[in-house]
Amino acid sequence: MKVFVSRLIPDTGLQLLKQAGLQTTVWTEDRQITQQELIEQAKQHDALLCMGSDKMDAHFLTQCQHLKVIAQFSVGYDNVDVAVATRLGIPFGNTPDVLSDATADVAFLLMLAVSRKAFFMHKRIISGEWGTYRPTLNLGMELKNKTLGIFGLGRIGMELAKRCRGAYNMNVIYHNRSHNVQAEQELQARKVSFEELLAQSDVLSVHVALSPETEGKFNADVFRKMKPSSIFINTARGKIHQEQDLIQALNEGWIWGAGLDVTNPEPMLPDNPLLSMPNAAVLPHIGSATVQARNDMARLAATNIIAGLHGKRLPHCINPEVYKKDKSISN
């Protein structure tokens, strides 16, 4: 059986596919594969290991409904038409749990960078603007005993909360559909309404999946309700915030700063005003970019592929409903 991999992944995953006796073809060009190219490649293979940037919409899935399994090299799957994949009987896997620490580290890094205007001040050194000591210029914000607000307190949010609580004794509040009992017991976290989250957070960090409910959630109306001294952090998905509204919020002082690992669009254009603002810090979506996290993601994606091609349930499946109609699938 043959597997197509739409991007070069760590050798950990490729070796697992090889050891399972699977013939693997990897897209090695240094550019995003187009959807039509991906369709043409997928039609020649039995399984697909794709990226979160690949558009797995109804058109693609209908064209490639012969695939026995699709495994995605990411946790998020807002690029996938899950209902169509399920209807066509295609099990679809992702890579949860293994990048929580790495992404939480990036959120923590952005919080620190924004609080001390670190990226902007580094650029001043490069441009020869270090200048003389000025006691009243380029002052940052201290984080000790401040309030961390988390929109979506799941695994990544929990890891960020642990870091902030331990390093700066920050109070933790959060907005979820349900209570996070572990966070409440271990970190004295407090569940609040969305309005309270906006009003009370000194740092507000986003850790939710992109959905119709969360897309564009952080817009001008929301930013106006936040503290003028607050910092907004987004390491989830760029479409969760309205970027032009965020720029306006920073320019007009509705909030104090912003740190982003995700933007809309990606890649961000080099003339984006956020890149030159003193109170903004932007990274190129590197939340999972550690050796350990990427190796683990490759392992999970390969494991999903191997299970699917051997007629077994995927260890990490986003559409388990696909198995309800097929009694031949084993555990």
XYZ file of C-alpha atoms in Angstrom:
331
model
C 0.000 0.000 0.000
C 1.123 3.509 -0.796
C 1.163 6.704 1.271
C 1.594 10.274 0.056
C 3.075 12.808 2.488
C 2.387 16.417 1.506
C 5.454 17.870 3.266
C 8.788 16.579 4.481
C 8.238 15.487 8.093
C 10.748 14.302 10.727
C 12.356 10.977 9.939
C 10.720 9.449 13.030
C 7.420 9.239 11.171
C 8.856 8.217 7.812
C 10.775 5.340 9.385
C 7.612 4.057 11.062
C 5.833 4.024 7.700
C 8.768 2.220 6.103
C 8.961 -0.362 8.898
C 5.253 -1.043 8.394
C 6.006 -2.004 4.792
C 4.339 1.042 3.261
C 5.594 2.659 0.066
C 5.946 6.361 0.852
C 6.161 9.344 -1.491
C 7.065 12.730 0.022
C 6.433 16.161 -1.495
C 9.879 17.756 -1.202
C 9.427 21.017 -3.092
C 9.917 24.102 -0.933
C 6.440 25.451 -1.560
C 2.871 24.682 -0.595
C 1.421 21.975 -2.787
C -1.671 23.175 -4.643
C -4.952 21.423 -4.074
C -5.037 20.133 -7.644
C -1.512 18.735 -7.317
C -2.527 17.123 -4.041
C -5.584 15.541 -5.668
C -3.448 14.141 -8.485
C -0.956 12.672 -6.023
C -3.624 11.316 -3.677
C -5.339 9.483 -6.511
C -2.185 7.398 -6.932
C -2.000 6.444 -3.243
C -4.031 4.593 -0.634
C -3.468 7.011 2.246
C -2.577 10.660 2.745
C -0.486 12.287 5.459
C -1.292 15.984 5.078
C -0.592 19.320 6.747
C -2.973 21.699 8.480
C -2.419 24.123 5.608
C -3.813 21.638 3.053
C -7.436 22.313 2.162
C -9.391 19.161 2.946
C -12.749 20.484 1.729
C -15.701 18.740 0.054
C -14.124 19.098 -3.381
C -10.893 17.410 -2.343
C -12.575 14.663 -0.336
C -15.056 13.853 -3.086
C -12.247 13.621 -5.633
C -10.223 11.390 -3.297
C -12.887 9.287 -1.622
C -10.884 6.151 -2.417
C -8.442 7.026 0.385
C -8.519 4.506 3.216
C -7.229 7.006 5.774
C -6.079 10.620 6.063
C -3.774 11.645 8.910
C -3.023 15.296 9.543
C 0.264 16.601 10.911
C -1.422 19.023 13.335
C -3.827 19.188 16.238
C -6.250 21.685 14.705
C -8.461 20.602 11.820
C -10.393 23.698 10.805
C -9.169 23.000 7.247
C -11.179 19.750 7.164
C -14.792 19.208 6.172
C -15.298 16.567 8.848
C -18.914 15.860 7.907
C -17.995 15.035 4.301
C -15.076 12.832 5.357
C -17.417 10.924 7.654
C -20.123 10.577 5.012
C -17.561 9.193 2.570
C -16.258 6.752 5.163
C -12.764 8.245 5.424
C -11.251 8.095 8.935
C -9.357 11.305 9.666
C -6.605 11.537 12.293
C -4.755 14.361 14.038
C -1.884 14.735 16.544
C -3.244 15.902 19.919
C -1.506 16.304 23.298
C 2.124 16.267 22.125
C 2.615 19.987 21.505
C 0.973 21.494 24.599
C 4.274 22.333 26.296
C 5.872 23.746 23.154
C 2.911 25.993 22.355
C 2.529 27.133 25.964
C 6.213 28.110 25.928
C 5.628 30.299 22.871
C 2.613 31.977 24.493
C 4.747 32.648 27.592
C 7.574 33.960 25.396
C 5.227 36.344 23.589
C 3.772 37.577 26.872
C 7.266 38.434 28.130
C 8.369 39.934 24.825
C 5.338 42.222 24.653
C 5.529 43.219 28.304
C 9.075 44.544 27.799
C 8.807 45.620 24.127
C 11.648 43.178 23.440
C 11.226 42.680 19.694
C 10.943 46.419 19.058
C 13.954 47.258 21.196
C 16.039 44.602 19.452
C 15.181 46.230 16.110
C 16.385 49.579 17.489
C 19.807 48.065 18.150
C 19.998 46.722 14.587
C 19.029 50.104 13.143
C 21.641 51.947 15.261
C 19.085 53.584 17.555
C 20.295 52.303 20.932
C 20.858 55.923 21.940
C 21.478 57.357 25.363
C 19.873 56.363 28.653
C 16.391 57.862 28.913
C 14.628 57.010 32.183
C 11.114 57.730 30.925
C 11.154 56.061 27.478
C 10.302 52.548 26.291
C 9.021 51.391 29.643
C 7.528 47.939 29.966
C 4.979 46.243 32.205
C 5.672 43.957 35.166
C 3.713 40.718 35.388
C 4.034 39.739 39.046
C 0.651 39.246 40.762
C -1.251 40.258 37.617
C -4.294 38.413 36.282
C -3.971 35.906 33.464
C -7.181 35.340 31.532
C -7.451 32.277 29.314
C -10.048 31.920 26.587
C -10.281 28.146 26.251
C -8.572 26.489 29.209
C -7.625 23.117 27.774
C -4.253 21.369 27.716
C -2.237 24.249 26.243
C -3.970 26.862 28.358
C -3.362 24.736 31.446
C 0.373 24.575 30.730
C 0.518 28.339 30.225
C -1.393 28.894 33.465
C 1.089 26.701 35.357
C 3.991 28.745 34.012
C 2.397 32.090 34.837
C 1.317 30.962 38.289
C 4.731 29.557 39.114
C 6.874 32.330 37.672
C 4.819 35.413 38.552
C 2.147 34.272 41.019
C -0.459 35.393 38.516
C -4.124 34.945 39.325
C -5.824 32.700 36.758
C -9.308 33.245 35.380
C -10.788 31.504 32.378
C -13.815 31.254 30.119
C -14.899 27.777 29.001
C -18.137 26.015 28.242
C -17.477 23.790 31.260
C -15.419 23.909 34.433
C -11.778 22.861 34.398
C -11.727 21.131 37.750
C -7.997 20.389 37.625
C -7.137 24.057 37.073
C -9.470 25.129 39.850
C -7.961 22.655 42.307
C -4.274 23.017 41.383
C -4.077 26.683 40.390
C -7.091 28.215 42.125
C -8.326 29.196 38.670
C -11.749 30.792 38.517
C -14.314 30.361 35.740
C -15.850 33.675 34.643
C -18.153 34.998 31.946
C -16.659 36.258 28.706
C -17.450 39.838 29.731
C -15.634 39.340 33.047
C -12.679 37.788 31.244
C -12.320 40.915 29.133
C -12.736 43.327 32.031
C -10.400 41.593 34.514
C -7.520 40.169 32.460
C -4.134 41.878 32.475
C -2.976 39.246 29.975
C -5.616 37.518 27.844
C -4.400 34.427 26.006
C -6.439 32.578 23.370
C -6.378 28.755 23.290
C -9.538 27.672 21.466
C -10.094 25.890 18.182
C -11.222 27.891 15.174
C -14.955 27.400 14.623
C -17.915 29.455 13.376
C -18.399 30.496 17.001
C -14.810 31.679 17.549
C -13.953 33.076 14.100
C -13.540 36.843 14.389
C -14.433 36.679 18.097
C -11.846 39.256 19.080
C -12.990 42.324 17.183
C -13.194 46.056 17.839
C -16.121 45.731 20.251
C -14.248 43.115 22.287
C -10.930 44.989 22.357
C -12.730 48.120 23.590
C -13.941 46.124 26.620
C -10.443 45.065 27.656
C -8.195 46.983 30.032
C -6.123 49.715 28.334
C -3.165 48.177 30.199
C -3.856 44.622 28.961
C -1.891 42.324 26.655
C -3.599 40.129 24.043
C -1.913 36.832 23.105
C -3.027 34.512 20.272
C -1.211 31.237 19.585
C -4.335 29.387 18.378
C -5.564 30.527 14.943
C -5.204 33.891 13.220
C -8.834 34.072 12.157
C -9.948 34.195 15.802
C -8.979 37.869 15.926
C -9.810 40.605 13.453
C -6.367 41.869 12.516
C -7.372 45.355 11.383
C -9.360 45.799 14.591
C -6.330 44.663 16.589
C -4.140 47.222 14.827
C -6.683 49.924 15.633
C -6.893 48.753 19.248
C -3.119 49.125 19.632
C -2.940 52.438 17.816
C -5.769 53.973 19.821
C -4.744 52.529 23.182
C -7.737 50.268 23.766
C -5.185 47.638 24.829
C -1.511 47.951 25.726
C 0.095 45.242 23.608
C -0.303 42.092 21.532
C 1.711 38.937 20.895
C 0.863 36.711 17.945
C 2.124 33.352 16.733
C -0.766 33.184 14.275
C -1.936 35.764 11.761
C -4.455 36.196 8.973
C -3.248 35.686 6.328
C -0.245 33.456 6.849
C 2.445 34.268 5.923
C 1.961 37.832 7.153
C 2.834 40.514 4.614
C 6.128 42.281 5.449
C 4.486 45.724 5.418
C 1.947 44.796 8.116
C 1.898 47.614 10.727
C 2.070 45.086 13.574
C 5.668 44.296 12.620
C 6.838 47.836 13.369
C 4.780 48.597 16.477
C 6.696 48.923 19.760
C 3.980 47.067 21.680
C 3.539 44.095 19.326
C 5.494 40.859 18.938
C 4.861 38.512 16.011
C 6.243 35.017 15.348
C 5.737 32.903 12.182
C 3.479 30.177 13.651
C 6.214 28.255 15.470
C 4.130 27.015 18.413
C 4.990 23.360 17.818
C 8.480 23.986 16.453
C 10.629 21.957 18.820
C 12.509 18.777 18.008
C 10.515 16.799 20.552
C 7.071 18.101 19.540
C 7.619 17.663 15.805
C 9.044 14.148 16.285
C 6.027 13.224 18.389
C 3.662 14.695 15.812
C 5.339 12.665 13.069
C 5.029 9.536 15.195
C 1.324 10.066 15.873
C 0.535 10.880 12.236
C 2.375 7.767 11.034
C 0.658 5.642 13.669
C -2.731 6.875 12.438
C -1.802 5.991 8.842
C -0.582 2.514 9.775
C -3.697 1.750 11.811
C -6.012 2.941 9.034
C -4.298 0.892 6.347
C -4.416 -2.207 8.535
C -8.149 -1.943 9.109
C -7.859 -0.728 12.695
C -9.318 2.282 14.452
C -7.090 5.353 14.369
C -5.538 6.036 17.784
C -6.333 9.724 17.348
C -9.437 10.131 15.194
C -11.410 13.360 14.762
C -14.446 11.599 13.242
C -14.996 8.382 15.223
C -18.564 8.342 13.867
C -17.069 6.923 10.678
C -16.733 3.548 12.420
C -20.386 3.205 13.405
C -21.345 1.980 9.939
C -18.379 -0.347 9.481
C -18.455 -3.366 11.782
C -15.325 -4.825 10.190
C -13.016 -2.254 11.777
C -11.068 -3.688 14.703
C -9.788 -1.875 17.766
